[in-house]
Short mmCIF file of C-alpha atoms in Angstrom, two decimals:
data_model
loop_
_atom_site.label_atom_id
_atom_site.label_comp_id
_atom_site.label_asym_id
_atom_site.label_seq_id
_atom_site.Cartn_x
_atom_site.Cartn_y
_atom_site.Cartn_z
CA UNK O 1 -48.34 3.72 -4.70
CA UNK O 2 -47.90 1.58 -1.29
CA UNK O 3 -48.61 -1.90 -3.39
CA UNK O 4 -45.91 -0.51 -5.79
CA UNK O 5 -43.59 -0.07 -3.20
CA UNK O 6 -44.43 -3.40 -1.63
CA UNK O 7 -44.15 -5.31 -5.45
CA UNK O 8 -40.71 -3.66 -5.32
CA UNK O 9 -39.47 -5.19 -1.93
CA UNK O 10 -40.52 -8.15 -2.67
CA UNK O 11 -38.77 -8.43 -5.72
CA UNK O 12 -35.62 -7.19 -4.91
CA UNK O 13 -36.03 -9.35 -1.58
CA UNK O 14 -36.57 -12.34 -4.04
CA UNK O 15 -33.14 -11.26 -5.68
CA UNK O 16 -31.55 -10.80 -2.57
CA UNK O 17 -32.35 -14.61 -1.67
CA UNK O 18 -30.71 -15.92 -4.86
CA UNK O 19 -27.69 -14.20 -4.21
CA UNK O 20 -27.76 -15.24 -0.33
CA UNK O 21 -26.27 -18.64 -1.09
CA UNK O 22 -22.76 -16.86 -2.16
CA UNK O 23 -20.07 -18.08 -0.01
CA UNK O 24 -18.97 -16.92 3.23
CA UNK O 25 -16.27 -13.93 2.44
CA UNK O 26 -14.37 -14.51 6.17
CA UNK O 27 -11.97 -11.65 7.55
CA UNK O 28 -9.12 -13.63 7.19
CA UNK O 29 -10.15 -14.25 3.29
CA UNK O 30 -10.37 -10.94 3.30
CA UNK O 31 -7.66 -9.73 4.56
CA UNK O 32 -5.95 -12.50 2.16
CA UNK O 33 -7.18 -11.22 -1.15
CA UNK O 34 -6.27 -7.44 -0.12
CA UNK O 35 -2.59 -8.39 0.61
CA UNK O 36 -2.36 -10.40 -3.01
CA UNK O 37 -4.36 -8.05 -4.94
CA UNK O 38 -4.78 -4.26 -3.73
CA UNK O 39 -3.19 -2.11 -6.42
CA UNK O 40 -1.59 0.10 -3.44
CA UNK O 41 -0.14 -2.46 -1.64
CA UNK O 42 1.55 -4.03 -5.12
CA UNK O 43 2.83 -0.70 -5.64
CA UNK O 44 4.65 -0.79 -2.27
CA UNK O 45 6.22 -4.05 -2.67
CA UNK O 46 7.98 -3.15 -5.94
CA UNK O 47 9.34 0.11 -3.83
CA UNK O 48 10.63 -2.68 -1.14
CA UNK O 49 12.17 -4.51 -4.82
CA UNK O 50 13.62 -1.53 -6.06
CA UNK O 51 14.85 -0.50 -2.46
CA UNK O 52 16.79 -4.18 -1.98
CA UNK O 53 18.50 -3.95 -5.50
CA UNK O 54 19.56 -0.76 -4.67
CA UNK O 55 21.21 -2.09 -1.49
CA UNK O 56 23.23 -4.38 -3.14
CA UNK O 57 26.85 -5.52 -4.06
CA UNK O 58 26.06 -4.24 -7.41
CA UNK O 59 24.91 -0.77 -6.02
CA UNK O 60 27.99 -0.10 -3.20
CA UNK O 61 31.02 0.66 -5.84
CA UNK O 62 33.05 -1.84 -4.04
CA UNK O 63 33.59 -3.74 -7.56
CA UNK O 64 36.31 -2.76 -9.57
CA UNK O 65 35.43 -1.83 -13.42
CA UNK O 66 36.23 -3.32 -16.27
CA UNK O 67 35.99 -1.93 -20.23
CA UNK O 68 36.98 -2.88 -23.40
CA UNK O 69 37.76 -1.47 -26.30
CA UNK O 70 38.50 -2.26 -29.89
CA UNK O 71 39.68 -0.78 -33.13
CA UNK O 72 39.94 -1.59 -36.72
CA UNK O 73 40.63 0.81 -39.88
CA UNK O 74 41.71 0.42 -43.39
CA UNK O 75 43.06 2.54 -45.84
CA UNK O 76 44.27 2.31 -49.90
CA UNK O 77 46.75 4.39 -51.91
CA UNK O 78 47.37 5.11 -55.78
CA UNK O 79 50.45 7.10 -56.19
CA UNK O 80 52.50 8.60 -58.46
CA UNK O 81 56.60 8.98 -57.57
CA UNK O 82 58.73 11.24 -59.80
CA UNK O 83 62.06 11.60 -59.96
CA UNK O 84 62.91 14.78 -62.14
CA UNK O 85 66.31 14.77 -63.34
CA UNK O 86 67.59 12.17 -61.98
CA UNK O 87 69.39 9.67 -63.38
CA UNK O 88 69.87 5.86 -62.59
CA UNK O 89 73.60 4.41 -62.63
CA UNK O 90 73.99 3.69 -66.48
CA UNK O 91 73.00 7.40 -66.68
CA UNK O 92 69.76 7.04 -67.99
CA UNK O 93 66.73 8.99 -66.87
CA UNK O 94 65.06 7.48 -63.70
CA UNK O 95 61.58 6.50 -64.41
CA UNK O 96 57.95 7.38 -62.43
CA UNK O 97 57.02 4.77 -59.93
CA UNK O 98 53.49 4.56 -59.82
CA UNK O 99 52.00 2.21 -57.42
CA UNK O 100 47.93 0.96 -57.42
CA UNK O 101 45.89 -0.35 -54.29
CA UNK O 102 48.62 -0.13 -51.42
CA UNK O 103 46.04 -0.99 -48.64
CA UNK O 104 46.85 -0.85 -44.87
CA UNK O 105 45.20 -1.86 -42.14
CA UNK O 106 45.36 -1.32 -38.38
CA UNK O 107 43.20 -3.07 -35.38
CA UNK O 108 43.90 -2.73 -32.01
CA UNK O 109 41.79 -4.05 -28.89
CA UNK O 110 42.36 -3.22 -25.27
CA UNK O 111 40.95 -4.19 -21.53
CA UNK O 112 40.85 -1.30 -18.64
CA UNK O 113 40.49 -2.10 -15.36
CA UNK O 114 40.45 0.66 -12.38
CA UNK O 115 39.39 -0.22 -8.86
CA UNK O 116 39.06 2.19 -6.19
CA UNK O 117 40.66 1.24 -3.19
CA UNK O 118 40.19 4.25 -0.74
CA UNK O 119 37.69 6.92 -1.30
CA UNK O 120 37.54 8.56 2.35
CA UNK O 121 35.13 6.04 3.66
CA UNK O 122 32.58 7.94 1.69
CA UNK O 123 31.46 4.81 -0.10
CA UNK O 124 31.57 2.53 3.16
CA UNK O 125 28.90 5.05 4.43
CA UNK O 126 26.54 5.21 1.37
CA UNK O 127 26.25 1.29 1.22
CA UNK O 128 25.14 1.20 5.23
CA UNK O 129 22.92 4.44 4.05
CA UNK O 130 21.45 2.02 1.52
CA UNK O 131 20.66 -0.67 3.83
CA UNK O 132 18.92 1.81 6.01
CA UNK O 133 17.02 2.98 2.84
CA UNK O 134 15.89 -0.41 2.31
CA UNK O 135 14.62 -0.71 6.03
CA UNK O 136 12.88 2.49 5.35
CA UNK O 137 10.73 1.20 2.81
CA UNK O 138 9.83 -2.02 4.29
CA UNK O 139 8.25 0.40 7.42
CA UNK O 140 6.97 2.43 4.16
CA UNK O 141 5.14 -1.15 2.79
CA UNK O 142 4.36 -1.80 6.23
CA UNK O 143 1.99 1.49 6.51
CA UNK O 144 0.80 0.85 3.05
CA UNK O 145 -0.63 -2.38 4.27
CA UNK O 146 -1.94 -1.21 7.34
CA UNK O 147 -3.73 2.08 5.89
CA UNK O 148 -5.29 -0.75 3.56
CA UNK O 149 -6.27 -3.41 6.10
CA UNK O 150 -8.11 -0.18 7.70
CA UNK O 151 -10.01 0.86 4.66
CA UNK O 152 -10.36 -3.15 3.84
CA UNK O 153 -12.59 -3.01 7.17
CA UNK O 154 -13.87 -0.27 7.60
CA UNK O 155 -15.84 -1.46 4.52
CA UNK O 156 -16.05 -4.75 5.35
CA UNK O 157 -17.62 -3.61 9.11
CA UNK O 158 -20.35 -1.49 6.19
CA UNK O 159 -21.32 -4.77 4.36
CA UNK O 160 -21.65 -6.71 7.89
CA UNK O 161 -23.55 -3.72 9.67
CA UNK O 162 -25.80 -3.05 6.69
CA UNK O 163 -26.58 -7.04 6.24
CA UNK O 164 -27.58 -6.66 10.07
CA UNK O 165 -29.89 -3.96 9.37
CA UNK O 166 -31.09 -5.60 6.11
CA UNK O 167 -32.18 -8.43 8.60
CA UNK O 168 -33.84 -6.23 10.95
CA UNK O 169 -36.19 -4.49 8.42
CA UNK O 170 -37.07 -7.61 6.76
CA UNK O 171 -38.40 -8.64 10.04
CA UNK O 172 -39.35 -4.97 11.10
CA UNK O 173 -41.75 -5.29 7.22
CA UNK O 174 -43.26 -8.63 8.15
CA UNK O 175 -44.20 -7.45 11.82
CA UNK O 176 -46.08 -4.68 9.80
CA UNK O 177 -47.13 -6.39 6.97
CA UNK O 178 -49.36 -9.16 9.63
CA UNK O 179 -50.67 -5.65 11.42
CA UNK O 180 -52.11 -4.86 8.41
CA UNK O 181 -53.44 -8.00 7.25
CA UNK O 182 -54.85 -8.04 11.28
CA UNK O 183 -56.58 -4.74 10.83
CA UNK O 184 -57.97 -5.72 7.59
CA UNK O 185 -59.42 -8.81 9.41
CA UNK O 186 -60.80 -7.02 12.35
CA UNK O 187 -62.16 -4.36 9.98
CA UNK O 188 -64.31 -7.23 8.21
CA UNK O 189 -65.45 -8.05 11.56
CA UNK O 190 -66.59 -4.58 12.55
CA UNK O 191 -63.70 -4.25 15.74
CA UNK O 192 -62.32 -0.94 14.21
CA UNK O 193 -62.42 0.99 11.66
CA UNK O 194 -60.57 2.27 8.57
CA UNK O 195 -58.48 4.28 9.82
CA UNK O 196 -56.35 1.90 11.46
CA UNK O 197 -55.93 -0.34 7.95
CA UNK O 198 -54.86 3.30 6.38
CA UNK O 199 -52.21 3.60 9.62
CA UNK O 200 -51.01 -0.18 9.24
CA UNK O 201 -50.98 -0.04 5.26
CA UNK O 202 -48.70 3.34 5.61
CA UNK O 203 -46.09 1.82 8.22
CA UNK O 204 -46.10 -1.05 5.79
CA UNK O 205 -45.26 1.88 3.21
CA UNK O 206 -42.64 3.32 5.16
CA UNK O 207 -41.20 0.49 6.28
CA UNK O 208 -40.67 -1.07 2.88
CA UNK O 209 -39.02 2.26 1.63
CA UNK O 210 -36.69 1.94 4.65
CA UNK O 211 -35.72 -1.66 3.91
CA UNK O 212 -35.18 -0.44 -0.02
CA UNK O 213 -32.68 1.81 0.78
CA UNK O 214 -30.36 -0.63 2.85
CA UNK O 215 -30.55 -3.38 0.30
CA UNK O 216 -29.35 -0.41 -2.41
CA UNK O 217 -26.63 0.55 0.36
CA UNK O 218 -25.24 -3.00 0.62
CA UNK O 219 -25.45 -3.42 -2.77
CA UNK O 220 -22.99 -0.15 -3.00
CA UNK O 221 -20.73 -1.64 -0.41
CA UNK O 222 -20.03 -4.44 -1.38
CA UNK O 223 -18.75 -3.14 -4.79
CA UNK O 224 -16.84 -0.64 -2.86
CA UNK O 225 -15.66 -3.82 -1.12
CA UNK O 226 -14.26 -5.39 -4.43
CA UNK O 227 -12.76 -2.12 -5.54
CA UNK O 228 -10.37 -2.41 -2.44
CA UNK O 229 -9.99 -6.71 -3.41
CA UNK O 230 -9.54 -5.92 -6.65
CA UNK O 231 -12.05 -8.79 -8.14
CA UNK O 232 -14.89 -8.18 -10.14
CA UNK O 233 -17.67 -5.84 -9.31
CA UNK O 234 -20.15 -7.85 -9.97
CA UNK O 235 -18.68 -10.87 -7.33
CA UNK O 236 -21.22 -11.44 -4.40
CA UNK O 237 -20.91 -12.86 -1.18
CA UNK O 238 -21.76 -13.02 2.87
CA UNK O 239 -19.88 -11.30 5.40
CA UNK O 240 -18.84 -12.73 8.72
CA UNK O 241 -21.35 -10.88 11.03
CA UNK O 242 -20.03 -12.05 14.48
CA UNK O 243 -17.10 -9.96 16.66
CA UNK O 244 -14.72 -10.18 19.34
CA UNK O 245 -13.28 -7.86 21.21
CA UNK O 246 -9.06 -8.08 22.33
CA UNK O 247 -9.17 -8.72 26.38
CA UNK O 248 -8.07 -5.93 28.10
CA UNK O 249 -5.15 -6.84 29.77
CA UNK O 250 -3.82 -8.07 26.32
CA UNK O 251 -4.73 -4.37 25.05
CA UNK O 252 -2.35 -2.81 28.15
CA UNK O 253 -0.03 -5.16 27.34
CA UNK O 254 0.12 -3.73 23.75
CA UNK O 255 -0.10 0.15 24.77
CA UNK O 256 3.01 -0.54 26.57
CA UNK O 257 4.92 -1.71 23.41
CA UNK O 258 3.64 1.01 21.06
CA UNK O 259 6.59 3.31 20.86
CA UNK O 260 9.39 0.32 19.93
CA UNK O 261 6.16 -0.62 17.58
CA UNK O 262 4.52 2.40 16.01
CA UNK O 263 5.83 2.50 12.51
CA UNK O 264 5.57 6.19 12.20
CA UNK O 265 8.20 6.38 14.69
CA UNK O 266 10.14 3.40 13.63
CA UNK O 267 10.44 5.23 10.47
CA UNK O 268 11.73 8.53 12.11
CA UNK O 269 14.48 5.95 13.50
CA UNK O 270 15.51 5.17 10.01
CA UNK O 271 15.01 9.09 8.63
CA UNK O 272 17.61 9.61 11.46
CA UNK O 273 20.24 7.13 10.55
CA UNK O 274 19.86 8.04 7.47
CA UNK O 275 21.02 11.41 7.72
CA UNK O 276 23.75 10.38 10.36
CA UNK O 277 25.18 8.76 7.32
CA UNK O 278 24.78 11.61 5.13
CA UNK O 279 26.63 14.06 7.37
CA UNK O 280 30.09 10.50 7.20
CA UNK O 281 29.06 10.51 3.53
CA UNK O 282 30.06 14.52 2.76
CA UNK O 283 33.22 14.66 5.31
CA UNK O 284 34.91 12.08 2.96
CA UNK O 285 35.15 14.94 0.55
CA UNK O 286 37.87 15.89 2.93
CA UNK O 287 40.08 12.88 2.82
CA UNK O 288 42.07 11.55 -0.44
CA UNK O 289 41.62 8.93 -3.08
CA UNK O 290 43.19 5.95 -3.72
CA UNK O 291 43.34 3.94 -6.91
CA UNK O 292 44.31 1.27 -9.06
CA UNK O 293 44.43 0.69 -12.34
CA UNK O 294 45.76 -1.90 -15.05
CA UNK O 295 45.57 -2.50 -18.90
CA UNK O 296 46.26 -5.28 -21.54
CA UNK O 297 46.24 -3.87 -24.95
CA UNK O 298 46.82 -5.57 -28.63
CA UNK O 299 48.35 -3.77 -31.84
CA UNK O 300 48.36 -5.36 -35.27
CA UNK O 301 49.51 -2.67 -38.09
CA UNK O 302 49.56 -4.14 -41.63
CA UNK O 303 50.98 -2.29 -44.61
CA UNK O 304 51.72 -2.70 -48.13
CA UNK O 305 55.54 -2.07 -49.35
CA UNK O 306 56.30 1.53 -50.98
CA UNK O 307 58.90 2.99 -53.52
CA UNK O 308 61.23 3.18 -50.49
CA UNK O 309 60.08 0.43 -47.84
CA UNK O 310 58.70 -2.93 -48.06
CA UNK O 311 55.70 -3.98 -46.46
CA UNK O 312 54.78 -4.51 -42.43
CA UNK O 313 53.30 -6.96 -40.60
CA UNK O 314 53.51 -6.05 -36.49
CA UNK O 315 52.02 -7.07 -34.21
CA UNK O 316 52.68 -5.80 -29.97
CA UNK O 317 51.04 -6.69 -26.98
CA UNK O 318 50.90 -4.59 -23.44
CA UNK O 319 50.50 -4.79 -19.95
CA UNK O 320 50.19 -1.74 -17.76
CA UNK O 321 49.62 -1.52 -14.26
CA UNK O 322 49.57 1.87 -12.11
CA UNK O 323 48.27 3.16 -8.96
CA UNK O 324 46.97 6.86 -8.12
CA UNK O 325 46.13 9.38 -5.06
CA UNK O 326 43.84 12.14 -5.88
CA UNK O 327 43.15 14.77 -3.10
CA UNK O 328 41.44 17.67 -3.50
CA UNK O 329 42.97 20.05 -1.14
CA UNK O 330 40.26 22.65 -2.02
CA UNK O 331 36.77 22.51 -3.76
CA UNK O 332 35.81 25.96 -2.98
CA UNK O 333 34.06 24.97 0.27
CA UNK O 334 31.67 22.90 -1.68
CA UNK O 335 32.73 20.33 0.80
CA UNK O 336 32.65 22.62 4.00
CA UNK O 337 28.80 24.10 2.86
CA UNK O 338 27.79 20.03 2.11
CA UNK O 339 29.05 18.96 5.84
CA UNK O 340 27.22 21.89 7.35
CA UNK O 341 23.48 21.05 5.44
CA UNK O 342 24.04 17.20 6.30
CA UNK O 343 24.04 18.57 9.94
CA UNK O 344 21.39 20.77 9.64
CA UNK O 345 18.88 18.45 8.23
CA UNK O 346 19.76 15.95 10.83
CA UNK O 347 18.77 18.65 13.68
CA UNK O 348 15.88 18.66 11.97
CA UNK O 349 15.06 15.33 11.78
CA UNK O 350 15.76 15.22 15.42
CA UNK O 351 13.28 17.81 16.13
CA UNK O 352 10.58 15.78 13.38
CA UNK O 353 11.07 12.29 15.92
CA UNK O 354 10.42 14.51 18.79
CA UNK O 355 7.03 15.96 16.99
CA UNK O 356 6.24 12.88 15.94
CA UNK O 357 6.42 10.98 19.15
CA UNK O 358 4.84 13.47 20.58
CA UNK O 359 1.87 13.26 18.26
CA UNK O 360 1.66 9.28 18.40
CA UNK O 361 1.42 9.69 21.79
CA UNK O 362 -1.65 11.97 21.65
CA UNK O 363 -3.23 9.43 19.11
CA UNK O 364 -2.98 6.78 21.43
CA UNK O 365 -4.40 8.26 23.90
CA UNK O 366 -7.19 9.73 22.07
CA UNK O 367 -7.67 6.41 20.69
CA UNK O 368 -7.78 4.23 23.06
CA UNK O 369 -10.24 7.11 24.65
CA UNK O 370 -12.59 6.31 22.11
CA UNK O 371 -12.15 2.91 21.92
CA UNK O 372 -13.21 2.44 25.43
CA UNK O 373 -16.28 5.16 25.07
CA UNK O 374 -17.13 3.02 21.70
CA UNK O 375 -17.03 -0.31 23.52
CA UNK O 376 -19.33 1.50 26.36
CA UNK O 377 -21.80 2.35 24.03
CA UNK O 378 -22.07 -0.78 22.25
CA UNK O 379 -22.56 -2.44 25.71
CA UNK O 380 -25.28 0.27 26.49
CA UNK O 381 -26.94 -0.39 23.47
CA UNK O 382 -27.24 -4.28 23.85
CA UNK O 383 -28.79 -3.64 26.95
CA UNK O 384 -31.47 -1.14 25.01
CA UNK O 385 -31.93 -3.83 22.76
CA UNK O 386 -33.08 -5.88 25.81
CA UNK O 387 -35.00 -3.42 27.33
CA UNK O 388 -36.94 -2.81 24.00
CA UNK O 389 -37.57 -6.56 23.19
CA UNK O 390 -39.14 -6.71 26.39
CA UNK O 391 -41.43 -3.85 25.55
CA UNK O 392 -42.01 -5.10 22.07
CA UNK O 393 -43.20 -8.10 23.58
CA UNK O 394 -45.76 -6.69 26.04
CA UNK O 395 -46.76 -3.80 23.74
CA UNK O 396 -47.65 -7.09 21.40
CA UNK O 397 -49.52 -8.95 23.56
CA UNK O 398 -51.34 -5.42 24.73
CA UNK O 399 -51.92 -4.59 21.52
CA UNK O 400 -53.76 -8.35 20.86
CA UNK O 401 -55.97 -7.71 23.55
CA UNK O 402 -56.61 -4.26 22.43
CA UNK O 403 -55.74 -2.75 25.25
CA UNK O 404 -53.14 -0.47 22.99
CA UNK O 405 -53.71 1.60 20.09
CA UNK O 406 -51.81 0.56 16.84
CA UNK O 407 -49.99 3.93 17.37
CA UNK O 408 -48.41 2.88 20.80
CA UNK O 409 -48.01 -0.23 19.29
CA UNK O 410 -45.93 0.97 16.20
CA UNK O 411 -44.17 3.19 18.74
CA UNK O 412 -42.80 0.24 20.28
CA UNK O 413 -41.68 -1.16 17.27
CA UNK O 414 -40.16 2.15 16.05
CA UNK O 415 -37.86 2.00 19.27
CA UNK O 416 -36.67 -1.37 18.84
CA UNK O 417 -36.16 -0.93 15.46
CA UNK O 418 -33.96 2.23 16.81
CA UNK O 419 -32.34 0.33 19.47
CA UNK O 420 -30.85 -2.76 16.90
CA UNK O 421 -29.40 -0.20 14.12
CA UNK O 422 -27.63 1.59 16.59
CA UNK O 423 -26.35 -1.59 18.41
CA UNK O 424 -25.10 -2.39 14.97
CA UNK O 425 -23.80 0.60 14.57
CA UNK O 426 -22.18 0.71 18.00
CA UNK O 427 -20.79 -2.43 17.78
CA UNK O 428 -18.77 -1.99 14.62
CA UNK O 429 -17.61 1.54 15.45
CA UNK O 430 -15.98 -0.04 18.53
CA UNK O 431 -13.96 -2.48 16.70
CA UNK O 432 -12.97 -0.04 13.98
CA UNK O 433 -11.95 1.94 16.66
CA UNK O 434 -10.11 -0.71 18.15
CA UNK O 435 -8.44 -1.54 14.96
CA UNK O 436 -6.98 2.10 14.90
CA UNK O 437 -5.54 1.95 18.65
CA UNK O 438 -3.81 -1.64 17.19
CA UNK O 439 -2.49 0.16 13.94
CA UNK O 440 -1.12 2.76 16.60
CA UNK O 441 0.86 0.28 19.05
CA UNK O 442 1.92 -1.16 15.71
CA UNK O 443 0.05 -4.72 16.43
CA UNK O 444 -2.43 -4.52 13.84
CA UNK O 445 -0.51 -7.25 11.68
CA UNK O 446 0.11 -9.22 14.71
CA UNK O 447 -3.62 -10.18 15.39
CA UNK O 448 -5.98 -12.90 14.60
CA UNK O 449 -9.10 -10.88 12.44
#
């Protein structure tokens, strides 16, 4: 079973090897390919599109309107005229008139314009609510992309701490693999005995099933990797491994800006206007309306002539112009019961910016809490990693003079072993967690990744 397991690592480090020669997938690349291709973030940016038509000249009901019309019918007539009893002037009896296929036509065509000139300010006050609409969803497309940079890395930080730990089992397996191939040696030789091949040949084991697992977990990363690019599951590629941290006098710098930053309270901001304008928006119900309006109109009527008239051919042309005030003195209250909602949602929205800022402000704090407890840890953990070389080092020269057992000295690799995953861990938990506090002060598109 352990040369199965061994077979297995080999192979799939083998396939690992081919693949190692993929380009270099840089944050900044990254970062590039999420911003072009993310499904979310495309979603957002036709809101922003949609948002900015709305906004407008086309959208603010400042342009007058203009329709046309036209008309055309036709119409044909067989009749029949009788005069009964009467007589023509030599006194003979008046004949029937009939007449076939009178036909008559009519077309008409007409141009209305009507142009609003006063409409209680009401439609001043939705255009500037538009604009502030738009605004809103640019902050909107702004927290898209930032929720997505933060899942971008957050996997990214996977595929770079797993490649670590890839590296660190290869070399933990080789370590193991020449103990074994030692105690086979000094087994030949009669300096111990079976036991300790058995004890090397099942760290070798273990060992090997550890470093299976993280090549299947960076396998399963990096696809989750190109579901949030958007490419090809199949694409391979290197991560940049190396980090560094924002100085902190640049961070304090940036915790002082976060409330004109953060874009959860920018967007309060907007919520607010935005209801300031609804409140101008219903008390226009109370003032009148002023309009104008103006038409050109033309009239052809064509007949055919009749027992009593002869045929028509006329044509007219008009012009109208008129102006009119409409003011609705009462609606019923609807106005009255519209003015008093618009008020009431804007204390609310009042009280939602002071939840909100009040929230922010406990998430930067917690935040940059663990930020700083993240970046200690990391820094205690490089100095384990020190500690444990050391060790390693003496335990292996100890162990080559046989002054150590192979358990003591498998101990000792055990803990450094221990020491680098959780440095790698350490280390990219801190900047995740420094990525957060920078999505918080609202800097997070500001920085160099």
């Amino acid at each position: 079973m352990g040369k199965k397991i061994i077979i297995a690592v080999l192979f799939l480090s083998a396939y690992t090897a081919v693949f190692s020669q993929e380009k270099l997938l840089t944050r900044d690349e990254a970062m590039k390919k999420a911003l072009e291709n993310n499904f979310g973030i495309k979603i957002a940016g036709n809101q922003v599109a949609i948002a900015d038509n709305n906004q407008g000249i086309l959208n603010s009901g400042y342009l007058p309107t203009l329709t046309g019309t036209a008309n055309a019918s036709y119409s044909r007539d067989d009749s029949t005229i009788e005069f009964p009893g009467q007589l023509n002037d030599d006194n003979s009896v008046r004949a029937d008139v009939e007449i076939d296929k009178a036909e008559a036509q009519r077309y008409s065509s007409a141009l209305n314009l009507n142009y609003t000139l006063f409409d209680g300010m009401g439609r001043l006050y939705n255009y500037k609510r538009l604009k502030e609409q738009y605004q809103l969803s640019e902050l909107q497309a702004r927290e898209t992309i930032e929720n997505t940079l933060l899942q971008l890395f957050s996997v990214y930080f996977d595929v770079a701490r797993l490649t670590e730990n890839n590296n660190v089992l290869k070399q933990a397996l080789e370590i193991s693999k020449d103990r074994f191939k030692r105690a086979e040696y000094s087994f030949e030789y009669g300096q111990n005995t079976k036991l300790d091949i058995l004890n090397a040949q099942v760290d070798v084991t273990n060992d090997s099933i550890a470093l299976l697992n993280v090549e299947q977990q960076l396998i399963n990363a990096k696809r989750d990797l190109n579901v949030v690019l958007n490419q090809k599951l199949e694409e391979d590629f290197q991560v940049d491994t190396t980090l560094t941290f924002i100085p902190s006098l640049k961070l304090e710098e940036y915790l002082g800006q976060s409330i004109e930053n953060n874009v959860a309270l920018l967007q309060t901001e907007r919520n607010l206007k935005i209801n300031e304008y609804d409140i101008k928006v219903s008390k226009s119900g109370y003032l009148p309306t002023v309009g104008l309006t103006g038409s050109y109109g033309w009239n052809l009527n064509q007949s055919a002539a009749s027992a009593f008239f002869p045929g028509t051919n006329n044509t007219t042309y008009n012009l109208g112009l008129g102006a009119s005030l409409s003011w609705n003195l009462f609606d019923g209250g609807k106005t009255t019961v519209a003015v008093r909602n618009a008020k009431i949602t804007y204390e609310n929205q009042e009280l939602v910016k002071q939840q909100v800022a009040l929230e922010v402000e406990r998430d930067i704090q917690n935040a940059h809490t663990v930020y700083k407890n993240l970046l200690n840890i990391f820094k205690i953990q490089g100095q384990a990693v020190l500690t444990n070389e050391n060790n390693f080092e003496r335990s292996k020269e100890q162990f080559q003079l046989g002054r150590i057992t192979s358990i003591e000295f498998r101990q000792a690799q055990i803990n450094l072993l221990n020491a680098e995953t959780n440095k790698n861990l350490a280390k990219y938990d801190a900047k995740l967690a420094e990525l957060q506090l920078l999505q918080l002060t609202g800097q997070l598109l500001n920085i160099n990744f």
